[in-house]
Short mmCIF file of C-alpha atoms in Angstrom, two decimals:
data_model
loop_
_atom_site.label_atom_id
_atom_site.label_comp_id
_atom_site.label_asym_id
_atom_site.label_seq_id
_atom_site.Cartn_x
_atom_site.Cartn_y
_atom_site.Cartn_z
CA MET A 311 -35.06 -9.54 39.32
CA LEU A 312 -37.96 -8.85 41.66
CA PHE A 313 -40.05 -11.23 39.57
CA LYS A 314 -38.26 -14.11 41.29
CA LEU A 315 -39.64 -13.33 44.74
CA PRO A 316 -40.78 -16.38 46.68
CA PRO A 317 -44.47 -17.14 46.10
CA CYS A 318 -45.08 -17.03 49.85
CA ILE A 319 -44.52 -13.28 49.94
CA ILE A 320 -47.15 -12.71 47.28
CA LYS A 321 -49.49 -15.17 49.00
CA HIS A 322 -49.26 -13.58 52.44
CA HIS A 323 -49.78 -10.12 51.11
CA GLY A 324 -52.68 -11.44 49.06
CA SER A 325 -53.69 -8.10 47.77
CA VAL A 326 -53.73 -6.33 44.49
CA LYS A 327 -51.88 -3.36 45.95
CA SER A 328 -48.84 -5.48 46.70
CA LEU A 329 -48.80 -6.73 43.13
CA LYS A 330 -49.01 -3.15 41.88
CA TYR A 331 -46.12 -2.24 44.13
CA ILE A 332 -44.01 -5.11 42.80
CA ILE A 333 -44.74 -4.13 39.19
CA SER A 334 -43.84 -0.49 39.78
CA ILE A 335 -40.56 -1.44 41.46
CA SER A 336 -39.71 -3.81 38.62
CA ARG A 337 -40.41 -1.06 36.09
CA GLN A 338 -38.01 1.28 37.84
CA LYS A 339 -35.31 -1.39 38.04
CA GLY A 340 -35.78 -2.33 34.39
CA SER A 341 -35.47 1.25 33.18
CA LYS A 342 -32.28 1.73 35.21
CA SER A 343 -30.79 -1.47 33.92
CA ARG A 344 -31.56 -0.54 30.34
CA ASN A 345 -29.93 2.85 30.76
CA THR A 346 -26.80 1.53 32.47
CA SER A 347 -26.27 -1.69 30.54
CA SER A 348 -25.88 -0.23 27.07
CA LYS A 349 -23.23 -2.12 25.27
CA ILE A 350 -20.92 -0.71 22.62
CA LEU A 351 -19.24 -3.03 20.20
CA ALA A 352 -17.84 -0.65 17.60
CA ALA A 353 -16.14 -1.80 14.47
CA ALA A 354 -13.37 0.18 12.82
CA SER A 355 -15.47 1.45 9.96
CA SER A 356 -19.11 0.72 10.80
CA SER A 357 -21.64 1.21 13.52
CA VAL A 358 -24.94 -0.64 13.71
CA VAL A 359 -27.87 0.13 15.98
CA LYS A 360 -29.97 -2.84 17.08
CA PRO A 361 -32.95 -3.15 19.40
CA ALA A 362 -32.45 -5.08 22.56
CA GLY A 363 -35.07 -7.65 21.67
CA LYS A 364 -32.74 -10.49 22.47
CA PHE A 365 -32.13 -9.33 26.01
CA ASP A 366 -35.78 -8.46 26.63
CA ASN A 367 -36.94 -11.84 25.39
CA GLU A 368 -34.75 -13.56 27.97
CA GLU A 369 -36.13 -11.35 30.74
CA ASN A 370 -39.68 -11.96 29.52
CA THR A 371 -39.30 -15.70 29.67
CA GLN A 372 -37.73 -15.54 33.11
CA ALA A 373 -40.41 -13.20 34.42
CA LYS A 374 -43.25 -15.24 33.01
CA SER A 375 -41.79 -18.47 34.34
CA SER A 376 -41.48 -16.94 37.81
CA PHE A 377 -45.07 -15.78 37.73
CA GLY A 378 -46.09 -19.21 36.49
CA LYS A 379 -44.55 -20.78 39.60
CA VAL A 380 -46.82 -18.83 41.99
CA ASP A 381 -48.52 -21.04 44.49
CA SER A 382 -51.90 -22.38 43.36
CA HIS A 383 -53.45 -21.23 46.65
CA PHE A 384 -52.86 -17.68 45.56
CA LEU A 385 -54.86 -18.28 42.39
CA ASN A 386 -57.75 -19.82 44.39
CA ASP A 387 -57.73 -17.09 46.99
CA PRO A 388 -61.23 -15.56 47.41
CA HIS A 389 -59.81 -12.06 47.43
CA SER A 390 -58.31 -12.62 44.00
CA LYS A 391 -61.57 -14.03 42.64
CA LYS A 392 -63.49 -10.99 43.81
CA SER A 393 -61.07 -8.66 42.05
CA SER A 394 -60.82 -10.46 38.71
CA LEU A 395 -61.49 -7.22 36.87
CA GLU A 396 -58.59 -5.52 38.58
CA GLU A 397 -56.38 -8.51 37.85
CA ASN A 398 -57.15 -8.25 34.16
CA VAL A 399 -56.13 -4.61 34.24
CA LEU A 400 -52.92 -5.52 36.02
CA ASN A 401 -52.21 -8.31 33.53
CA SER A 402 -52.56 -5.88 30.66
CA GLN A 403 -50.19 -3.51 32.42
CA LEU A 404 -47.77 -6.37 33.02
CA ASN A 405 -47.85 -7.40 29.37
CA GLN A 406 -47.26 -3.82 28.36
CA HIS A 407 -44.28 -3.63 30.69
CA LEU A 408 -42.81 -6.86 29.33
CA LYS A 409 -43.19 -5.75 25.73
CA PRO A 410 -39.78 -5.45 23.93
CA VAL A 411 -38.46 -1.93 23.58
CA THR A 412 -38.58 -0.74 19.99
CA LYS A 413 -35.93 2.00 20.28
CA PRO A 414 -33.31 1.03 22.82
CA ASP A 415 -29.95 2.68 23.47
CA VAL A 416 -27.94 -0.43 22.71
CA THR A 417 -25.23 -0.61 20.08
CA ALA A 418 -24.27 -4.04 18.88
CA SER A 419 -22.25 -5.61 16.15
CA LEU A 420 -23.53 -6.36 12.69
CA SER A 421 -23.78 -10.08 13.36
CA ASP A 422 -26.17 -9.48 16.27
CA THR A 423 -28.60 -7.67 14.02
CA LEU A 424 -29.04 -10.81 11.99
CA GLU A 425 -30.27 -12.93 14.91
CA LYS A 426 -33.29 -14.98 14.07
CA ASP A 427 -35.07 -14.20 17.32
CA VAL A 428 -35.31 -10.50 16.44
CA PRO A 429 -38.43 -9.78 14.36
CA THR A 430 -37.84 -8.16 11.03
CA THR A 431 -40.17 -5.32 11.91
CA GLU A 432 -37.98 -4.34 14.84
CA LYS A 433 -34.71 -4.22 12.88
CA GLU A 434 -33.46 -0.78 12.08
CA VAL A 435 -31.58 0.23 8.96
CA VAL A 436 -27.90 -0.75 9.08
CA LYS A 437 -25.65 2.25 8.51
CA LEU A 438 -22.04 1.61 7.43
CA LEU A 439 -19.42 4.34 7.45
CA ASN A 440 -16.31 4.74 5.24
CA THR A 441 -17.49 2.16 2.73
CA VAL A 442 -17.81 2.16 -1.04
CA LYS A 443 -21.15 2.50 -2.72
CA PRO A 444 -22.86 -0.76 -3.75
CA ALA A 445 -23.01 0.52 -7.32
CA ASP A 446 -19.21 0.70 -7.43
CA LEU A 447 -18.99 -3.02 -6.70
CA ASP A 448 -21.20 -4.03 -9.59
CA TRP A 449 -19.59 -5.71 -12.56
CA ARG A 450 -19.23 -3.46 -15.55
CA LYS A 451 -18.04 -4.36 -19.00
CA GLN A 452 -14.72 -2.74 -19.82
CA VAL A 453 -14.70 -0.62 -22.95
CA LEU A 454 -11.23 -0.12 -24.43
CA ASP A 455 -10.61 3.11 -26.28
CA ILE A 456 -8.18 2.26 -29.08
CA ARG A 457 -7.22 5.90 -29.54
CA LEU A 458 -5.82 6.02 -25.99
CA LEU A 459 -3.72 2.85 -26.27
CA PRO A 460 -0.43 4.72 -26.90
CA ARG A 461 -1.00 6.74 -23.75
CA TYR A 462 -1.82 3.58 -21.76
CA TYR A 463 1.27 1.78 -23.04
CA LYS A 464 3.40 4.81 -22.24
CA SER A 465 2.16 4.76 -18.65
CA LEU A 466 2.47 0.99 -18.40
CA SER A 467 6.11 1.05 -19.49
CA LYS A 468 7.00 3.98 -17.14
CA PHE A 469 8.28 6.11 -19.97
CA ARG A 470 10.56 8.39 -17.93
CA LEU A 471 12.18 5.52 -16.05
CA THR A 472 12.68 3.64 -19.30
CA GLY A 473 14.28 6.75 -20.80
CA LEU A 474 16.72 6.94 -17.88
CA VAL A 475 17.65 3.27 -18.39
CA VAL A 476 18.28 3.87 -22.09
CA LEU A 477 20.39 6.94 -21.25
CA THR A 478 22.69 4.98 -18.94
CA THR A 479 22.95 2.20 -21.53
CA LEU A 480 24.05 4.72 -24.14
CA ALA A 481 26.59 6.11 -21.69
CA GLY A 482 28.12 2.67 -21.40
CA TYR A 483 28.09 2.29 -25.17
CA GLY A 484 29.73 5.70 -25.64
CA MET A 485 32.45 5.10 -23.04
CA ALA A 486 33.41 1.69 -24.45
CA PRO A 487 36.64 1.57 -26.47
CA GLY A 488 35.04 0.64 -29.77
CA ALA A 489 33.87 2.09 -33.05
CA PHE A 490 30.42 3.55 -33.48
CA GLU A 491 28.06 1.39 -35.55
CA PRO A 492 24.62 2.80 -36.39
CA ILE A 493 22.90 -0.59 -36.60
CA THR A 494 24.27 -1.76 -33.27
CA PHE A 495 23.45 1.60 -31.74
CA SER A 496 19.83 1.43 -32.95
CA CYS A 497 19.42 -2.16 -31.78
CA ILE A 498 20.77 -1.47 -28.32
CA VAL A 499 18.39 1.49 -27.94
CA LEU A 500 15.34 -0.41 -29.15
CA GLY A 501 16.14 -3.65 -27.32
CA THR A 502 16.88 -1.92 -24.00
CA ALA A 503 13.75 0.22 -24.21
CA LEU A 504 11.49 -2.78 -24.91
CA SER A 505 13.09 -4.89 -22.18
CA SER A 506 12.69 -2.09 -19.66
CA ALA A 507 9.06 -1.55 -20.71
CA ALA A 508 8.36 -5.26 -20.24
CA ALA A 509 9.90 -5.27 -16.76
CA ASN A 510 7.88 -2.22 -15.70
CA ALA A 511 4.65 -3.71 -17.06
CA VAL A 512 5.17 -6.97 -15.15
CA ASN A 513 5.95 -4.96 -12.03
CA GLN A 514 2.61 -3.13 -12.29
CA VAL A 515 0.69 -6.36 -12.90
CA LEU A 516 2.15 -7.96 -9.78
CA GLU A 517 1.59 -4.91 -7.57
CA VAL A 518 -2.01 -4.01 -8.43
CA PRO A 519 -3.37 -4.74 -4.90
CA TYR A 520 -0.63 -2.67 -3.28
CA ASP A 521 -0.45 0.21 -5.76
CA SER A 522 -4.14 0.89 -5.12
CA GLN A 523 -3.27 1.78 -1.49
CA MET A 524 -0.60 4.35 -2.39
CA ASN A 525 -1.35 7.93 -3.38
CA ARG A 526 1.57 7.96 -5.80
CA THR A 527 0.39 4.92 -7.77
CA LYS A 528 -3.39 4.77 -7.29
CA ASN A 529 -4.04 6.38 -10.70
CA ARG A 530 -2.10 3.90 -12.82
CA VAL A 531 -3.85 2.35 -15.79
CA LEU A 532 -4.37 -1.04 -14.15
CA ILE A 533 -5.70 0.48 -10.94
CA ARG A 534 -8.14 2.68 -12.83
CA GLY A 535 -9.27 -0.25 -14.95
CA TYR A 536 -8.28 1.21 -18.30
CA LEU A 537 -6.44 -2.02 -19.15
CA THR A 538 -6.91 -5.54 -17.83
CA PRO A 539 -4.04 -7.47 -16.22
CA LEU A 540 -4.24 -9.93 -19.12
CA HIS A 541 -3.79 -7.11 -21.62
CA ALA A 542 -0.83 -5.74 -19.67
CA SER A 543 0.73 -9.21 -19.41
CA ALA A 544 0.40 -9.71 -23.16
CA PHE A 545 2.04 -6.32 -23.71
CA ALA A 546 4.91 -7.32 -21.40
CA VAL A 547 5.44 -10.66 -23.15
CA CYS A 548 5.53 -9.01 -26.57
CA CYS A 549 7.97 -6.31 -25.44
CA ALA A 550 10.25 -8.81 -23.70
CA SER A 551 10.37 -11.23 -26.63
CA ILE A 552 10.95 -8.52 -29.24
CA GLY A 553 13.46 -6.65 -27.07
CA LEU A 554 15.62 -9.65 -26.18
CA THR A 555 15.52 -10.90 -29.77
CA THR A 556 16.64 -7.49 -30.99
CA LEU A 557 19.52 -7.47 -28.52
CA TYR A 558 20.60 -10.96 -29.52
CA LEU A 559 20.41 -10.47 -33.29
CA GLY A 560 21.41 -6.80 -33.41
CA THR A 561 24.27 -6.80 -30.89
CA ASN A 562 25.60 -10.04 -29.38
CA ALA A 563 24.69 -12.86 -27.01
CA LEU A 564 26.37 -11.24 -23.98
CA THR A 565 24.21 -8.13 -24.25
CA ALA A 566 21.05 -10.22 -24.63
CA ALA A 567 22.03 -12.35 -21.62
CA LEU A 568 22.58 -9.26 -19.48
CA GLY A 569 19.18 -7.95 -20.56
CA ALA A 570 17.48 -11.25 -19.71
CA VAL A 571 19.19 -11.42 -16.30
CA ASN A 572 18.13 -7.86 -15.53
CA LEU A 573 14.55 -8.61 -16.54
CA ILE A 574 14.40 -11.68 -14.28
CA LEU A 575 16.02 -9.87 -11.35
CA TYR A 576 13.56 -6.99 -11.52
CA THR A 577 10.36 -8.96 -12.02
CA SER A 578 10.95 -12.24 -10.18
CA ILE A 579 13.22 -11.27 -7.27
CA TYR A 580 13.21 -7.53 -6.65
CA THR A 581 9.44 -6.99 -6.95
CA PRO A 582 8.40 -9.76 -4.49
CA MET A 583 11.29 -8.94 -2.13
CA LYS A 584 9.91 -5.45 -1.55
CA ARG A 585 7.35 -6.95 0.83
CA TYR A 586 9.75 -9.22 2.75
CA SER A 587 13.16 -7.61 3.26
CA ILE A 588 14.90 -4.24 3.18
CA ALA A 589 17.59 -5.93 1.05
CA ASN A 590 15.38 -5.11 -1.95
CA THR A 591 17.07 -1.68 -2.14
CA TRP A 592 20.50 -3.24 -2.63
CA LEU A 593 19.16 -5.69 -5.21
CA GLY A 594 17.38 -2.86 -7.00
CA SER A 595 20.69 -1.02 -7.19
CA VAL A 596 22.22 -4.03 -8.93
CA VAL A 597 19.38 -3.87 -11.46
CA GLY A 598 20.17 -0.21 -12.08
CA ALA A 599 23.88 -0.94 -12.52
CA ILE A 600 23.44 -3.47 -15.37
CA PRO A 601 22.35 -1.13 -18.25
CA PRO A 602 25.80 0.52 -18.70
CA LEU A 603 27.29 -2.97 -18.80
CA MET A 604 24.86 -3.83 -21.61
CA GLY A 605 25.94 -0.77 -23.58
CA TRP A 606 29.62 -1.61 -23.08
CA ALA A 607 29.05 -5.24 -24.10
CA ALA A 608 27.11 -4.17 -27.19
CA CYS A 609 30.05 -2.04 -28.34
CA THR A 610 32.97 -4.34 -27.55
CA GLY A 611 31.44 -7.80 -27.10
CA SER A 612 33.07 -8.16 -23.66
CA LEU A 613 33.38 -6.52 -20.25
CA SER A 614 36.43 -4.86 -18.76
CA ALA A 615 37.43 -2.82 -15.72
CA GLY A 616 35.98 0.34 -17.19
CA ALA A 617 32.56 -1.30 -17.56
CA VAL A 618 32.68 -2.50 -13.95
CA LEU A 619 33.56 1.03 -12.80
CA MET A 620 30.61 2.50 -14.66
CA GLY A 621 28.35 -0.14 -13.13
CA ALA A 622 29.71 0.72 -9.67
CA ILE A 623 28.99 4.42 -10.25
CA LEU A 624 25.40 3.62 -11.21
CA TYR A 625 25.12 1.27 -8.22
CA SER A 626 26.16 3.94 -5.71
CA TRP A 627 24.02 6.61 -7.33
CA GLN A 628 20.88 4.54 -6.67
CA PHE A 629 21.08 4.99 -2.88
CA PRO A 630 20.94 8.78 -2.51
CA HIS A 631 18.39 8.83 -5.31
CA PHE A 632 15.99 6.17 -4.05
CA ASN A 633 16.47 6.70 -0.31
CA ALA A 634 15.58 10.36 -0.70
CA LEU A 635 12.53 9.40 -2.76
CA SER A 636 11.32 6.73 -0.35
CA TRP A 637 11.71 9.07 2.64
CA ALA A 638 8.85 11.27 1.45
CA LEU A 639 6.77 8.19 0.57
CA ARG A 640 7.02 6.49 3.96
CA PRO A 641 3.26 6.70 4.70
CA ASP A 642 2.46 5.14 1.32
CA TYR A 643 5.02 2.35 1.66
CA SER A 644 3.90 1.60 5.19
CA ARG A 645 0.24 1.48 4.19
CA ALA A 646 0.95 -0.86 1.28
CA GLY A 647 3.17 -3.15 3.37
CA TYR A 648 6.49 -2.52 1.61
CA ARG A 649 9.56 -3.13 3.76
CA MET A 650 11.68 -0.17 2.75
CA THR A 651 14.69 1.07 4.67
CA SER A 652 13.04 4.43 5.18
CA VAL A 653 10.16 2.68 6.99
CA ILE A 654 11.97 -0.10 8.87
CA ASP A 655 15.22 1.70 9.78
CA PRO A 656 15.15 5.46 9.03
CA ALA A 657 18.62 6.04 10.52
CA MET A 658 20.14 3.45 8.18
CA CYS A 659 18.33 5.03 5.24
CA ARG A 660 20.00 8.40 5.83
CA ARG A 661 23.35 6.84 6.69
CA VAL A 662 23.49 4.71 3.52
CA ALA A 663 22.58 7.69 1.33
CA LEU A 664 25.47 9.71 2.76
CA ARG A 665 27.90 6.80 2.54
CA HIS A 666 27.27 6.16 -1.15
CA SER A 667 27.36 9.87 -1.94
CA VAL A 668 30.94 9.88 -0.64
CA GLY A 669 31.54 6.68 -2.58
CA LEU A 670 30.58 8.43 -5.82
CA LEU A 671 33.36 10.95 -5.28
CA VAL A 672 35.87 8.15 -4.76
CA LEU A 673 34.69 6.18 -7.81
CA CYS A 674 34.83 9.20 -10.09
CA SER A 675 38.36 9.88 -8.91
CA CYS A 676 39.33 6.32 -9.86
CA ALA A 677 38.18 6.71 -13.47
CA PRO A 678 41.49 8.23 -14.69
CA LEU A 679 43.42 5.45 -12.95
CA LEU A 680 41.66 2.83 -15.09
CA ASP A 681 42.23 4.82 -18.30
CA LEU A 682 38.50 5.31 -18.62
CA THR A 683 38.71 9.13 -18.59
CA THR A 684 41.31 11.79 -18.34
CA TRP A 685 42.02 13.70 -15.15
CA THR A 686 39.79 16.44 -16.49
CA PHE A 687 36.76 14.39 -15.54
CA ALA A 688 38.01 13.94 -11.98
CA PHE A 689 38.36 17.71 -11.54
CA ASP A 690 35.15 18.60 -13.37
CA SER A 691 33.03 16.14 -11.41
CA PHE A 692 34.53 17.13 -8.04
CA PRO A 693 32.25 20.17 -7.37
CA LEU A 694 29.19 18.22 -8.51
CA ASN A 695 29.96 15.31 -6.21
CA CYS A 696 30.78 17.62 -3.31
CA TYR A 697 27.42 19.32 -3.62
CA LEU A 698 25.73 15.90 -3.64
CA ILE A 699 27.63 15.03 -0.46
CA TYR A 700 26.49 18.29 1.12
CA ARG A 701 22.85 17.55 0.33
CA ALA A 702 23.23 14.01 1.62
CA TRP A 703 24.77 15.37 4.83
CA LYS A 704 21.84 17.76 5.30
CA PHE A 705 19.47 14.84 4.76
CA TYR A 706 21.43 12.77 7.28
CA LYS A 707 21.37 15.50 9.95
CA GLU A 708 17.87 16.89 9.48
CA GLY A 709 15.96 13.85 8.26
CA ASP A 710 12.88 15.73 7.04
CA ASN A 711 10.92 15.86 3.81
CA HIS A 712 12.45 19.18 2.81
CA SER A 713 16.03 17.88 2.84
CA SER A 714 15.06 14.58 1.20
CA ARG A 715 13.22 16.37 -1.59
CA LYS A 716 16.24 18.55 -2.36
CA LEU A 717 18.52 15.52 -2.44
CA PHE A 718 16.16 13.67 -4.76
CA ARG A 719 15.90 16.57 -7.20
CA LEU A 720 19.67 16.98 -7.21
CA SER A 721 20.12 13.28 -8.00
CA LEU A 722 17.95 13.67 -11.10
CA ILE A 723 20.36 16.33 -12.40
CA HIS A 724 23.50 14.72 -11.03
CA LEU A 725 23.43 11.52 -13.12
CA PRO A 726 22.95 13.09 -16.59
CA ALA A 727 25.53 15.75 -15.76
CA LEU A 728 27.99 13.10 -14.58
CA MET A 729 27.51 11.02 -17.75
CA PHE A 730 28.00 14.12 -19.89
CA LEU A 731 31.22 15.04 -18.11
CA MET A 732 32.42 11.47 -18.46
CA LEU A 733 31.82 11.50 -22.23
CA ILE A 734 33.68 14.79 -22.53
CA GLY A 735 36.62 13.50 -20.52
CA LYS A 736 36.78 10.10 -22.24
CA LYS A 737 40.32 8.88 -22.79
CA TYR A 738 40.95 7.64 -26.31
CA SER A 739 43.67 5.18 -27.19
CA SER A 740 45.50 5.06 -30.50
CA LYS A 741 43.41 2.09 -31.55
CA ASP A 742 40.21 4.03 -30.88
CA GLU A 743 41.45 6.96 -32.93
CA LYS A 744 42.12 4.66 -35.91
CA HIS A 745 38.62 3.18 -35.62
CA GLU A 746 37.07 6.65 -35.52
CA LYS A 747 39.02 7.75 -38.60
CA VAL A 748 37.93 4.66 -40.51
CA SER A 749 34.30 5.07 -39.50
#
């Protein structure tokens, strides 16, 4: 700064003109420094404009201290006494020059605007971008519409997914070598549906912070605030207790145990694992393979090789189905922090989908060897499985949303069609025929 010139220079010049010259030079330097020293500290979603009062105050104190250190001889100089009027004019000009700028071109962070040394009159309005309105953050009392409760419970239980679980359970019940019993059939349907609804409700309660970041799940009832997490938890507890009790009393202990294990796997292991390891896909496939075992156990009271084969078919079907679904949802899963194979290792995602599509063809061909179906099922399911392999191959080679979407839609048709063909090609033993005649 030119304000820190040695006092001797000012003394030897001893004139008002020199002081004017110094002030004019300092004004030019100060304007250049203010134009070139603008500082940008931008946040990701906000920008705040703040006057440079802090910086000007420091310069003011330094300038005033330097002028205060001027030699006393200069103040007693006769020339300066004679021009006291001119000095007063210069002092007013100096004070005007050292006045803090009210509208600087300096951008600072939000914390700098809250400095105590900046007067409140000089603070400008803080403007935040990409933020919610303050009114949206206010607490509002939740009003529950009783008439819409069935719709909320339907969404909370994931009605279509629950229906698919019940369908695979009935496939296991129908393929089991046992007689049809209406009471057992009704109990297995009701118990499986309630257990699945409880698992899905707990899943939504645990994933509220993450579902709100995904376009596919941001309109769920808990995200929208139609139901409270406590209400959803109470619904899940009621469904789980009634469902498992129905399975235990209406079928047998093995079926109830399988239902309880599936509920624990889905809510306590699979749901948290989605944020830590890609192994969640394999564990989720195990969860999807248990319902046909429950149906088989409800019919016969035990498990055999045929039940294991049906579980293996459901296990392999999960991979082309879910991998194709997760491929189109990669931005959502990445934003929410889910460690899915499609996000972490896309090549493995496509490779596993193709591998298990081929595995479905092999497993369906093994069904006649275990006396589960006749050879009719092996021939009837061959074109269906080959078309699934073709779609999985296209998904493996192209790896785009178009091929993944076609594979996903085919998987939704493939499983019901496969279960239907399996029921048609079921192999009956002489003991089964006697049971059917008696019933």
